[in-house]
Structures are given as C-alpha cells and as structure tokens.
Amino acid sequence: MKRNNLQEDKTLFESIKKERKRRNDTLEMIPSENHTSPAVLEAMSTILTDKYAEGYPKKRYYGGNEYIDEVEVLAQKRAQRLFNVPFANVQPYSGSPANMAVYLACMEPGEKVLGMNLKAGGHLTHGWKVSFSGIYYDSAFYGVSEETERIDLEEVEKIAKKEKPKLIWVGGSAYPREFDWKGFSKIADEVGAYLAADIAHIAGLIVAGVHDSPAKHVDVITTTTHKTLRGPRGGMVMVTEKGLNKDSDLDKKINKAVFPGLQGGPHEHQIAAKAVCFKEALEDDFEDYGRKVVENNKKLADELMSNDFRLVTDGTDNHLCLIDLRNKNIGGKKAEELLELAGITINKNSIPNDPAKPFNPSGIRIGTPAITTRGMGESEMVEIAQIMTSVLDKKSEKEAKKARKKIKKMAEEFSLPYDI
Ligand SMILES: *Cc1c(COP(=O)(O)O)cnc(C)c1O
C-alpha cells in the first residue's frame, strides 16, 4: 500500500504552510487562542487516531483497547490532580459538547436553565436561543449591572428565585473580571439548582493559582482544553465532591450523557494530547505562565486606558480586555480589519448593553494567552498598546501597513517554538 506524507498533497500543504507563516509573522491576540507545545502536536498526530474505543476504560465495545485504556486513564488521573476533583470525563470533542453533556445528565428537555446573557459576555451554550441549549431547554438569563458592568449577585439571586432553574451556569467568554463561585453556590443551594462552572477561558489561570478554583463551590466543572490551558482543541467535564454529595450518581450520569448520549468513538489521539497538556500544566513553570498572562494583560489594559481607551469595567482581572470603542469613533468591525492589516489578530465583540448590531458591534476583545506563550513581557505590552493606539486613532490603511512592519519584527524576535 502506498503511504503518502503530507508534503505530497501540495495543494493542502501550501495552505498549511501559509497559515504557519501567518502565525509566525503576526500576533495572536484573540483571548480564546493559544500556541500548543510540540509535544501536544505530536500526540495529536499519532496512530491513536485510528482506534475505535466506544465506552470507557475496561468497559469498551471494541477489542484491542489495552493501551488505549492506559492513555485515557492517564488523562483522567492527571485532570483530577490538576483540578483537585474526584471525577473527570475527558472524552468531549470540544467545549460545547462538554456543556451539552451537563444538560443531558442533569435536566429533562423543557426544564429551565439560568445562564449569563450572551450580550453580557456569556456563551451560546448557556441557553441562547439559536443554540441547542435554548432550543431544547427553557432559558433565563442574568446580565451585568449597567453601572458597574459586573455581575450583581443580588440581581442573580432575584432572578434565580423567580425562575427556579434546574441548572445555573457561571462562566463566560467575554467577562474581564473574576467570578464569585461562593456567591453563586449560595444562590444555587437556596433554589435547589445544580451549579456548573464553565471555565473554558480561565482554566489555565485557575490551575496556575492566579484565580480561585470553583472546585469547592460548584457541582460540575466544564472546560475546553485549548484556551488558557494551552492543550489540543477539546473539552472535558468534571464532577466535584460537592456534586457527588448532592447526587451520588452524577459521575455516572455524565459518563452516560457523553457516551452513548451524545458521542460515538472517543478521539483517543486528542485524549493523549490532553494528557500531555495536563502534564505540562502540572509543572511548576505553568504557574509562571498563568501569572504572566494576567500581568501582561493588566499592563496592556493600563497602557490602553492611559491612551484614552475605555475598557468595560475600567480594567481586567484576567487574560482579556473588552474595549468600548465608541469614544474613538470607530466600529468593532473596522477596528478588527485595521488591526488584522497591522498583524494583530483580535475579534470584534459586543459590549454590555451594546446599542450596535452584533455584526458591527461597539467593541473589540483582546487578550494575552498566546503572546505570553511566545515569551513576551511588559515592555512588549507597552509597544503593542502604542501600535494599537496609532492604528485605531489614525484609522488609515497606510498607518496599519506601517505598523505591520513593527509587528513582524516583534514576532520574529519572539518566534514560535515549533515548525509544524
Ligand atoms: C469557548 C467556550 C466554550 C465552547 O468551546 P468550543 O470548544 O468552541 O465548543 C464554552 N463555554 C465558554 C465559556 C467558552 O468560552
């Protein structure tokens, strides 16, 4: 049998090479993205992708899984150690399927879920109407206070008491502040709801000890593995001691929900890469990484604010900034385009109570996980803030192209650690 290698598929390989060059020459500042290690990439490209392993270790529906079981158990054990939880299901293909599993395990269709409004920084899967979660479940939302732009727990409590949800989500994709796990847990206990922490964005900050862990306060934790955790694209569901005390079958319900409820054969190459990622995150230098991500982001925020940018909540506690561009007379769409031309990849984003439409919202969302992986520090943050300011103040393609040269130079100085 002829065995080809990737280089021989010229058309495809050209696209991959161009993407590699794009990543090498520009700065990735979308807060949900990162650069994985060579070890994670290697695990992703192993023969484990070939294997069917429906079921769970020692209880598979296919033969030949002796070593696959070792891989999956290793990933589970490392996840449990990393997050200090008694149970982890490492099979979810990504963050959204991980969240689906929580619904399927904890709720009947039509029952009520309470989540953070997408417009206030929540996620589609927390009950938004176009997502499965808003289609098959009845959803209610809390937002942020108009005044402080932060979650107001008194308001959440009022809504929870009125709506009596079966499940409450805490977590989001565009919220620049820490979550009060304990405050939410009081509310969930009061109304008898399951409480799920979705730490997709901040998992890396939690394992680094920069943010508090929800493990003591919530019943279930879901996460992606590819954002601040810096692993392969993937998801995971964990059950805490508290969750098992509330419902001793919760771990079994989660397993049943992932398979056979939602998925077929697990992606064992991806699970192996998750195991690599967890090992890397357990090492001491990951603490430095998490701390630097936040230090860099705070520095960037301070510099931008001193250049007359208005940040939602007037700052940040984490890896992302949400910038309200209205005083700069530029829309989020145009800002995204100009910064892309300058070699800074970010995304347009709605701000809380945004008067503009989502296709051209009033804000942008930026973050430091990927540029921190490249090794950048505070002096680079000052430079990036200056470049962003000149591009967005002058609003010209000429200025953006001028900036691109400076960005390319910085990118070369902090080259990526791999060449795949
Ligand atoms: C990114 C994200 C997800 C979903 O992850 P996918 O892997 O894109 O499905 C879920 N919840 C939150 C809060 C997220 O930020």
Tab-separated table of C-alpha atoms and ligand atoms in Angstrom:
chain	number	residue	atom	x	y	z
A	1	MET	CA	0.000	0.000	0.000
A	2	LYS	CA	1.290	3.445	-0.877
A	3	ARG	CA	1.836	5.638	2.185
A	4	ASN	CA	1.825	9.309	1.361
A	5	ASN	CA	3.139	12.058	3.508
A	6	LEU	CA	1.529	15.438	3.892
A	7	GLN	CA	4.034	17.328	1.739
A	8	GLU	CA	2.910	15.290	-1.267
A	9	ASP	CA	-0.575	16.754	-1.024
A	10	LYS	CA	0.733	20.002	-2.473
A	11	THR	CA	-2.499	21.989	-2.566
A	12	LEU	CA	-3.346	21.290	1.046
A	13	PHE	CA	0.221	21.605	2.264
A	14	GLU	CA	0.519	25.047	0.665
A	15	SER	CA	-2.455	26.281	2.716
A	16	ILE	CA	-0.992	24.864	5.916
A	17	LYS	CA	2.362	26.473	5.172
A	18	LYS	CA	0.700	29.829	4.585
A	19	GLU	CA	-1.195	29.517	7.869
A	20	ARG	CA	2.076	28.695	9.634
A	21	LYS	CA	3.672	31.793	8.145
A	22	ARG	CA	0.684	33.902	9.152
A	23	ARG	CA	1.005	32.680	12.739
A	24	ASN	CA	4.746	33.257	12.751
A	25	ASP	CA	4.530	36.786	11.328
A	26	THR	CA	1.569	38.136	13.293
A	27	LEU	CA	0.450	38.372	16.911
A	28	GLU	CA	-2.445	36.196	18.007
A	29	MET	CA	-4.445	38.260	20.460
A	30	ILE	CA	-7.800	36.519	20.376
A	31	PRO	CA	-8.146	35.575	24.065
A	32	SER	CA	-9.549	32.105	23.354
A	33	GLU	CA	-6.493	31.082	21.331
A	34	ASN	CA	-3.012	29.882	22.200
A	35	HIS	CA	0.039	28.128	20.738
A	36	THR	CA	0.310	24.455	21.713
A	37	SER	CA	3.616	22.791	22.523
A	38	PRO	CA	5.396	20.462	20.068
A	39	ALA	CA	4.535	17.555	22.413
A	40	VAL	CA	0.798	18.307	22.163
A	41	LEU	CA	1.036	18.497	18.374
A	42	GLU	CA	2.973	15.244	18.251
A	43	ALA	CA	0.362	13.439	20.340
A	44	MET	CA	-2.363	14.743	18.017
A	45	SER	CA	-0.683	13.189	15.005
A	46	THR	CA	-0.181	9.689	16.449
A	47	ILE	CA	-1.766	6.405	15.355
A	48	LEU	CA	-4.190	6.634	18.265
A	49	THR	CA	-6.499	8.409	15.804
A	50	ASP	CA	-7.122	5.027	14.139
A	51	LYS	CA	-8.719	3.296	17.094
A	52	TYR	CA	-12.374	2.776	17.972
A	53	ALA	CA	-12.869	2.790	21.735
A	54	GLU	CA	-16.587	3.386	22.351
A	55	GLY	CA	-17.266	3.053	26.054
A	56	TYR	CA	-14.852	3.725	28.923
A	57	PRO	CA	-11.597	2.116	30.128
A	58	LYS	CA	-12.156	-1.614	30.853
A	59	LYS	CA	-15.735	-1.345	29.517
A	60	ARG	CA	-15.286	-0.935	25.772
A	61	TYR	CA	-17.477	-2.061	22.912
A	62	TYR	CA	-14.398	-2.834	20.765
A	63	GLY	CA	-11.380	-5.086	21.239
A	64	GLY	CA	-7.732	-4.078	21.203
A	65	ASN	CA	-8.037	-1.280	23.731
A	66	GLU	CA	-5.482	-2.389	26.328
A	67	TYR	CA	-3.112	0.513	25.649
A	68	ILE	CA	-5.822	2.983	24.726
A	69	ASP	CA	-7.193	2.382	28.233
A	70	GLU	CA	-3.799	3.303	29.682
A	71	VAL	CA	-3.855	6.576	27.747
A	72	GLU	CA	-7.377	7.523	28.768
A	73	VAL	CA	-6.892	6.596	32.436
A	74	LEU	CA	-3.691	8.668	32.496
A	75	ALA	CA	-5.566	11.665	31.091
A	76	GLN	CA	-8.355	11.217	33.672
A	77	LYS	CA	-5.916	10.906	36.589
A	78	ARG	CA	-3.922	13.951	35.549
A	79	ALA	CA	-7.104	16.007	35.096
A	80	GLN	CA	-8.298	15.007	38.579
A	81	ARG	CA	-4.967	16.019	40.092
A	82	LEU	CA	-4.818	19.268	38.170
A	83	PHE	CA	-8.271	20.458	39.207
A	84	ASN	CA	-8.491	18.621	42.526
A	85	VAL	CA	-11.703	16.769	41.662
A	86	PRO	CA	-12.722	13.114	42.136
A	87	PHE	CA	-14.045	12.568	38.590
A	88	ALA	CA	-13.212	13.649	35.050
A	89	ASN	CA	-14.638	12.612	31.693
A	90	VAL	CA	-12.015	13.501	29.085
A	91	GLN	CA	-13.958	12.372	26.010
A	92	PRO	CA	-15.906	15.511	24.959
A	93	TYR	CA	-14.799	16.574	21.486
A	94	SER	CA	-14.878	20.243	22.476
A	95	GLY	CA	-16.297	22.753	24.964
A	96	SER	CA	-19.812	22.873	23.524
A	97	PRO	CA	-20.264	19.058	23.586
A	98	ALA	CA	-18.962	19.077	27.188
A	99	ASN	CA	-21.703	21.552	28.099
A	100	MET	CA	-24.334	19.508	26.237
A	101	ALA	CA	-23.411	16.539	28.413
A	102	VAL	CA	-24.210	18.553	31.549
A	103	TYR	CA	-27.720	19.317	30.263
A	104	LEU	CA	-28.310	15.724	29.257
A	105	ALA	CA	-27.102	14.476	32.643
A	106	CYS	CA	-28.921	16.994	34.846
A	107	MET	CA	-32.102	18.035	33.044
A	108	GLU	CA	-35.160	16.926	31.105
A	109	PRO	CA	-35.956	18.787	27.874
A	110	GLY	CA	-38.109	21.834	28.596
A	111	GLU	CA	-36.728	22.373	32.100
A	112	LYS	CA	-35.218	25.709	32.986
A	113	VAL	CA	-31.580	26.776	32.799
A	114	LEU	CA	-30.183	30.084	34.069
A	115	GLY	CA	-27.069	31.434	32.376
A	116	MET	CA	-25.202	34.636	31.744
A	117	ASN	CA	-26.613	36.571	28.815
A	118	LEU	CA	-24.510	36.243	25.646
A	119	LYS	CA	-24.723	40.023	25.281
A	120	ALA	CA	-23.139	40.451	28.708
A	121	GLY	CA	-20.269	38.062	27.968
A	122	GLY	CA	-21.871	34.617	28.405
A	123	HIS	CA	-21.651	31.675	25.996
A	124	LEU	CA	-24.117	30.397	23.377
A	125	THR	CA	-24.421	27.059	25.196
A	126	HIS	CA	-25.713	28.726	28.376
A	127	GLY	CA	-29.252	28.904	26.991
A	128	TRP	CA	-29.024	31.219	23.983
A	129	LYS	CA	-31.951	30.736	21.635
A	130	VAL	CA	-30.087	29.674	18.480
A	131	SER	CA	-28.084	27.020	20.387
A	132	PHE	CA	-29.354	23.527	21.332
A	133	SER	CA	-29.437	24.840	24.879
A	134	GLY	CA	-32.086	27.443	24.100
A	135	ILE	CA	-33.925	25.223	21.622
A	136	TYR	CA	-34.468	22.189	23.861
A	137	TYR	CA	-34.432	23.880	27.261
A	138	ASP	CA	-36.290	26.839	28.680
A	139	SER	CA	-33.753	29.559	29.401
A	140	ALA	CA	-33.496	32.596	31.627
A	141	PHE	CA	-30.561	34.986	31.891
A	142	TYR	CA	-28.707	37.250	34.229
A	143	GLY	CA	-26.556	40.056	32.864
A	144	VAL	CA	-24.236	42.657	34.291
A	145	SER	CA	-25.135	45.823	36.173
A	146	GLU	CA	-25.488	48.837	33.889
A	147	GLU	CA	-23.481	50.907	36.292
A	148	THR	CA	-20.563	48.627	37.214
A	149	GLU	CA	-20.685	46.309	34.162
A	150	ARG	CA	-20.095	43.467	36.638
A	151	ILE	CA	-22.312	40.579	37.718
A	152	ASP	CA	-24.620	41.741	40.500
A	153	LEU	CA	-25.259	38.764	42.779
A	154	GLU	CA	-28.334	40.341	44.362
A	155	GLU	CA	-29.841	40.573	40.914
A	156	VAL	CA	-28.839	36.983	40.110
A	157	GLU	CA	-30.482	35.842	43.342
A	158	LYS	CA	-33.719	37.656	42.494
A	159	ILE	CA	-33.837	36.093	39.037
A	160	ALA	CA	-32.977	32.633	40.377
A	161	LYS	CA	-35.754	32.822	42.975
A	162	LYS	CA	-38.274	33.875	40.365
A	163	GLU	CA	-37.224	31.439	37.634
A	164	LYS	CA	-36.385	28.404	39.838
A	165	PRO	CA	-33.891	26.896	37.374
A	166	LYS	CA	-32.780	23.282	37.498
A	167	LEU	CA	-29.264	24.298	36.408
A	168	ILE	CA	-27.244	27.507	36.803
A	169	TRP	CA	-24.150	28.287	34.739
A	170	VAL	CA	-21.369	30.555	35.869
A	171	GLY	CA	-18.635	31.409	33.412
A	172	GLY	CA	-18.295	33.295	30.166
A	173	SER	CA	-16.324	34.222	27.076
A	174	ALA	CA	-16.054	37.988	27.329
A	175	TYR	CA	-16.127	38.845	31.028
A	176	PRO	CA	-12.921	40.562	32.200
A	177	ARG	CA	-13.452	40.000	35.937
A	178	GLU	CA	-13.217	37.091	38.393
A	179	PHE	CA	-16.282	35.004	39.130
A	180	ASP	CA	-17.597	34.720	42.672
A	181	TRP	CA	-18.041	30.931	42.870
A	182	LYS	CA	-19.034	31.027	46.510
A	183	GLY	CA	-21.663	33.694	45.955
A	184	PHE	CA	-23.207	31.646	43.149
A	185	SER	CA	-23.128	28.490	45.240
A	186	LYS	CA	-25.249	30.140	47.960
A	187	ILE	CA	-27.831	31.082	45.343
A	188	ALA	CA	-27.842	27.621	43.725
A	189	ASP	CA	-28.252	25.957	47.133
A	190	GLU	CA	-31.065	28.321	48.015
A	191	VAL	CA	-33.100	27.451	44.912
A	192	GLY	CA	-32.021	23.794	44.761
A	193	ALA	CA	-30.282	24.037	41.379
A	194	TYR	CA	-27.247	22.241	40.058
A	195	LEU	CA	-24.387	24.709	39.734
A	196	ALA	CA	-21.976	24.333	36.823
A	197	ALA	CA	-18.789	26.362	36.379
A	198	ASP	CA	-17.762	26.747	32.745
A	199	ILE	CA	-14.074	27.634	32.996
A	200	ALA	CA	-13.337	27.287	29.258
A	201	HIS	CA	-11.488	30.610	29.136
A	202	ILE	CA	-9.835	30.703	32.532
A	203	ALA	CA	-8.874	27.058	33.203
A	204	GLY	CA	-5.173	27.896	32.817
A	205	LEU	CA	-5.430	30.792	35.264
A	206	ILE	CA	-7.117	28.526	37.809
A	207	VAL	CA	-4.547	25.735	37.628
A	208	ALA	CA	-1.792	28.340	37.837
A	209	GLY	CA	-3.368	29.581	41.080
A	210	VAL	CA	-3.973	33.089	39.752
A	211	HIS	CA	-7.749	32.741	40.055
A	212	ASP	CA	-9.697	30.837	42.719
A	213	SER	CA	-10.830	27.349	41.816
A	214	PRO	CA	-14.569	26.642	41.709
A	215	ALA	CA	-13.952	23.008	42.802
A	216	LYS	CA	-15.206	23.527	46.378
A	217	HIS	CA	-18.270	25.530	45.410
A	218	VAL	CA	-19.901	24.015	42.349
A	219	ASP	CA	-21.262	20.589	41.384
A	220	VAL	CA	-19.870	20.306	37.879
A	221	ILE	CA	-16.983	21.941	36.032
A	222	THR	CA	-16.653	22.036	32.270
A	223	THR	CA	-13.738	23.359	30.300
A	224	THR	CA	-12.104	23.475	26.926
A	225	THR	CA	-8.509	22.318	26.814
A	226	HIS	CA	-7.318	24.688	24.068
A	227	LYS	CA	-7.653	28.175	25.543
A	228	THR	CA	-5.514	29.307	28.513
A	229	LEU	CA	-4.880	25.625	29.307
A	230	ARG	CA	-2.831	25.503	26.070
A	231	GLY	CA	-3.678	21.956	25.029
A	232	PRO	CA	-5.362	20.431	21.978
A	233	ARG	CA	-8.783	21.604	20.785
A	234	GLY	CA	-11.046	19.645	23.114
A	235	GLY	CA	-13.372	19.595	26.103
A	236	MET	CA	-13.841	17.920	29.488
A	237	VAL	CA	-16.476	17.527	32.221
A	238	MET	CA	-15.578	17.137	35.892
A	239	VAL	CA	-17.732	16.369	38.921
A	240	THR	CA	-16.715	17.739	42.331
A	241	GLU	CA	-17.039	16.243	45.834
A	242	LYS	CA	-19.888	18.676	46.375
A	243	GLY	CA	-21.610	17.434	43.219
A	244	LEU	CA	-21.252	13.797	44.310
A	245	ASN	CA	-22.596	14.641	47.759
A	246	LYS	CA	-25.643	16.225	46.181
A	247	ASP	CA	-26.175	13.436	43.648
A	248	SER	CA	-24.076	10.303	44.098
A	249	ASP	CA	-24.832	9.199	40.513
A	250	LEU	CA	-23.722	12.441	38.892
A	251	ASP	CA	-20.456	10.946	37.617
A	252	LYS	CA	-22.315	8.001	36.043
A	253	LYS	CA	-24.905	10.363	34.558
A	254	ILE	CA	-22.149	12.458	32.964
A	255	ASN	CA	-20.489	9.354	31.510
A	256	LYS	CA	-23.813	8.135	30.094
A	257	ALA	CA	-24.523	11.577	28.650
A	258	VAL	CA	-21.165	11.794	26.819
A	259	PHE	CA	-21.366	8.205	25.552
A	260	PRO	CA	-23.780	6.911	24.336
A	261	GLY	CA	-25.852	10.063	24.858
A	262	LEU	CA	-24.008	12.442	22.576
A	263	GLN	CA	-20.893	10.974	21.056
A	264	GLY	CA	-19.636	7.809	19.424
A	265	GLY	CA	-15.997	6.750	19.478
A	266	PRO	CA	-13.761	8.996	21.557
A	267	HIS	CA	-10.841	10.720	19.800
A	268	GLU	CA	-8.014	8.958	21.597
A	269	HIS	CA	-5.243	10.918	19.865
A	270	GLN	CA	-6.890	14.060	21.190
A	271	ILE	CA	-7.223	12.462	24.644
A	272	ALA	CA	-3.484	11.645	24.545
A	273	ALA	CA	-2.785	15.282	23.686
A	274	LYS	CA	-4.997	16.344	26.609
A	275	ALA	CA	-2.870	14.102	28.861
A	276	VAL	CA	0.251	15.906	27.584
A	277	CYS	CA	-1.368	19.281	28.211
A	278	PHE	CA	-2.350	18.303	31.778
A	279	LYS	CA	1.208	17.167	32.498
A	280	GLU	CA	2.561	20.467	31.220
A	281	ALA	CA	0.026	22.375	33.310
A	282	LEU	CA	1.026	20.382	36.430
A	283	GLU	CA	4.637	21.521	36.084
A	284	ASP	CA	5.911	24.428	38.162
A	285	ASP	CA	6.582	26.773	35.262
A	286	PHE	CA	2.915	26.773	34.318
A	287	GLU	CA	2.311	28.885	37.418
A	288	ASP	CA	4.693	31.481	35.987
A	289	TYR	CA	2.877	31.299	32.682
A	290	GLY	CA	-0.556	31.939	34.228
A	291	ARG	CA	0.769	34.777	36.341
A	292	LYS	CA	2.492	36.406	33.375
A	293	VAL	CA	-0.630	36.145	31.199
A	294	VAL	CA	-2.516	38.244	33.756
A	295	GLU	CA	0.386	40.637	34.454
A	296	ASN	CA	0.805	41.249	30.736
A	297	ASN	CA	-2.890	41.802	30.272
A	298	LYS	CA	-3.113	44.267	33.163
A	299	LYS	CA	-0.151	46.179	31.777
A	300	LEU	CA	-1.765	46.263	28.341
A	301	ALA	CA	-5.030	47.452	29.914
A	302	ASP	CA	-3.271	50.254	31.842
A	303	GLU	CA	-1.411	51.434	28.757
A	304	LEU	CA	-4.552	51.439	26.632
A	305	MET	CA	-6.532	53.306	29.292
A	306	SER	CA	-3.810	55.931	29.518
A	307	ASN	CA	-4.207	56.313	25.742
A	308	ASP	CA	-7.883	57.169	26.267
A	309	PHE	CA	-9.369	53.745	25.543
A	310	ARG	CA	-12.405	52.874	27.649
A	311	LEU	CA	-12.312	49.332	28.985
A	312	VAL	CA	-15.505	47.631	30.078
A	313	THR	CA	-15.359	47.564	33.936
A	314	ASP	CA	-12.425	50.001	33.666
A	315	GLY	CA	-9.862	47.226	33.719
A	316	THR	CA	-9.390	43.494	33.985
A	317	ASP	CA	-8.627	40.676	36.429
A	318	ASN	CA	-7.810	38.072	33.827
A	319	HIS	CA	-6.385	37.368	30.366
A	320	LEU	CA	-8.782	39.521	28.330
A	321	CYS	CA	-9.844	43.123	27.841
A	322	LEU	CA	-13.162	44.205	26.402
A	323	ILE	CA	-12.729	47.612	24.796
A	324	ASP	CA	-15.615	50.022	24.218
A	325	LEU	CA	-14.582	51.951	21.093
A	326	ARG	CA	-17.414	54.476	20.988
A	327	ASN	CA	-15.280	57.414	22.153
A	328	LYS	CA	-12.759	56.561	19.421
A	329	ASN	CA	-15.382	56.855	16.667
A	330	ILE	CA	-14.633	53.506	15.108
A	331	GLY	CA	-16.785	50.353	14.981
A	332	GLY	CA	-15.621	46.926	16.099
A	333	LYS	CA	-15.651	45.588	12.535
A	334	LYS	CA	-13.388	48.290	11.130
A	335	ALA	CA	-11.083	48.028	14.158
A	336	GLU	CA	-10.748	44.263	13.641
A	337	GLU	CA	-9.928	44.806	9.947
A	338	LEU	CA	-7.336	47.524	10.543
A	339	LEU	CA	-5.620	45.579	13.309
A	340	GLU	CA	-5.529	42.474	11.135
A	341	LEU	CA	-3.829	44.525	8.453
A	342	ALA	CA	-1.347	45.604	11.126
A	343	GLY	CA	-0.671	41.962	12.022
A	344	ILE	CA	-2.624	41.899	15.299
A	345	THR	CA	-5.398	39.303	15.253
A	346	ILE	CA	-8.320	40.151	17.546
A	347	ASN	CA	-12.096	39.936	17.316
A	348	LYS	CA	-14.942	42.409	17.244
A	349	ASN	CA	-17.223	41.937	20.239
A	350	SER	CA	-20.442	43.320	21.677
A	351	ILE	CA	-20.109	45.309	24.866
A	352	PRO	CA	-22.746	45.063	27.639
A	353	ASN	CA	-25.951	46.829	26.542
A	354	ASP	CA	-24.423	47.452	23.128
A	355	PRO	CA	-26.592	49.802	21.059
A	356	ALA	CA	-24.990	48.451	17.845
A	357	LYS	CA	-25.746	45.194	15.993
A	358	PRO	CA	-23.557	42.080	16.614
A	359	PHE	CA	-22.179	42.176	13.056
A	360	ASN	CA	-20.635	45.573	13.720
A	361	PRO	CA	-20.590	45.887	17.496
A	362	SER	CA	-19.136	48.759	19.530
A	363	GLY	CA	-16.234	46.820	20.935
A	364	ILE	CA	-13.286	44.518	20.449
A	365	ARG	CA	-11.961	41.733	22.662
A	366	ILE	CA	-8.226	41.247	23.045
A	367	GLY	CA	-6.065	39.011	25.213
A	368	THR	CA	-2.590	37.848	26.142
A	369	PRO	CA	-2.512	33.998	26.390
A	370	ALA	CA	-0.804	33.404	23.024
A	371	ILE	CA	1.649	36.315	23.062
A	372	THR	CA	2.672	35.315	26.591
A	373	THR	CA	3.369	31.776	25.332
A	374	ARG	CA	5.701	33.416	22.811
A	375	GLY	CA	7.630	34.875	25.756
A	376	MET	CA	6.541	38.495	25.547
A	377	GLY	CA	6.592	40.664	28.649
A	378	GLU	CA	5.640	44.115	29.891
A	379	SER	CA	7.831	46.156	27.539
A	380	GLU	CA	6.213	44.416	24.557
A	381	MET	CA	2.788	45.239	26.037
A	382	VAL	CA	3.731	48.922	26.034
A	383	GLU	CA	4.788	48.661	22.395
A	384	ILE	CA	1.642	46.771	21.359
A	385	ALA	CA	-0.569	49.337	23.120
A	386	GLN	CA	1.220	52.145	21.264
A	387	ILE	CA	0.793	50.408	17.921
A	388	MET	CA	-2.901	49.684	18.575
A	389	THR	CA	-3.445	53.289	19.575
A	390	SER	CA	-1.833	54.756	16.470
A	391	VAL	CA	-3.717	52.369	14.159
A	392	LEU	CA	-7.116	52.931	15.767
A	393	ASP	CA	-6.663	56.682	16.226
A	394	LYS	CA	-5.477	57.320	12.664
A	395	LYS	CA	-7.864	54.751	11.138
A	396	SER	CA	-5.887	54.547	7.906
A	397	GLU	CA	-4.647	51.535	5.985
A	398	LYS	CA	-1.367	53.349	5.482
A	399	GLU	CA	-0.807	53.526	9.246
A	400	ALA	CA	-1.801	49.864	9.611
A	401	LYS	CA	0.699	48.794	6.963
A	402	LYS	CA	3.412	50.822	8.666
A	403	ALA	CA	2.535	49.099	11.955
A	404	ARG	CA	2.729	45.685	10.324
A	405	LYS	CA	6.485	46.062	9.844
A	406	LYS	CA	6.954	46.708	13.575
A	407	ILE	CA	4.715	43.776	14.487
A	408	LYS	CA	6.612	41.475	12.141
A	409	LYS	CA	9.860	42.468	13.799
A	410	MET	CA	8.449	41.717	17.251
A	411	ALA	CA	7.042	38.419	16.025
A	412	GLU	CA	10.440	37.438	14.654
A	413	GLU	CA	12.121	38.294	17.926
A	414	PHE	CA	9.624	36.057	19.775
A	415	SER	CA	9.449	33.285	17.251
A	416	LEU	CA	7.190	30.310	17.828
A	417	PRO	CA	8.818	27.288	19.433
A	418	TYR	CA	7.847	24.849	16.681
A	419	ASP	CA	7.784	24.496	12.952
A	420	ILE	CA	5.000	22.051	12.127
B	1	LIG	C1	-15.029	28.596	24.139
B	1	LIG	C2	-16.144	28.368	25.100
B	1	LIG	C3	-16.951	27.224	25.025
B	1	LIG	C4	-17.026	26.293	23.850
B	1	LIG	O1	-15.950	25.781	23.336
B	1	LIG	P1	-15.870	25.147	21.854
B	1	LIG	O2	-14.689	24.288	22.001
B	1	LIG	O3	-15.715	26.304	20.940
B	1	LIG	O4	-17.126	24.380	21.613
B	1	LIG	C5	-17.864	27.013	26.043
B	1	LIG	N1	-18.001	27.879	27.046
B	1	LIG	C6	-17.276	29.004	27.118
B	1	LIG	C7	-17.487	29.931	28.267
B	1	LIG	C8	-16.333	29.300	26.140
B	1	LIG	O5	-15.639	30.447	26.209
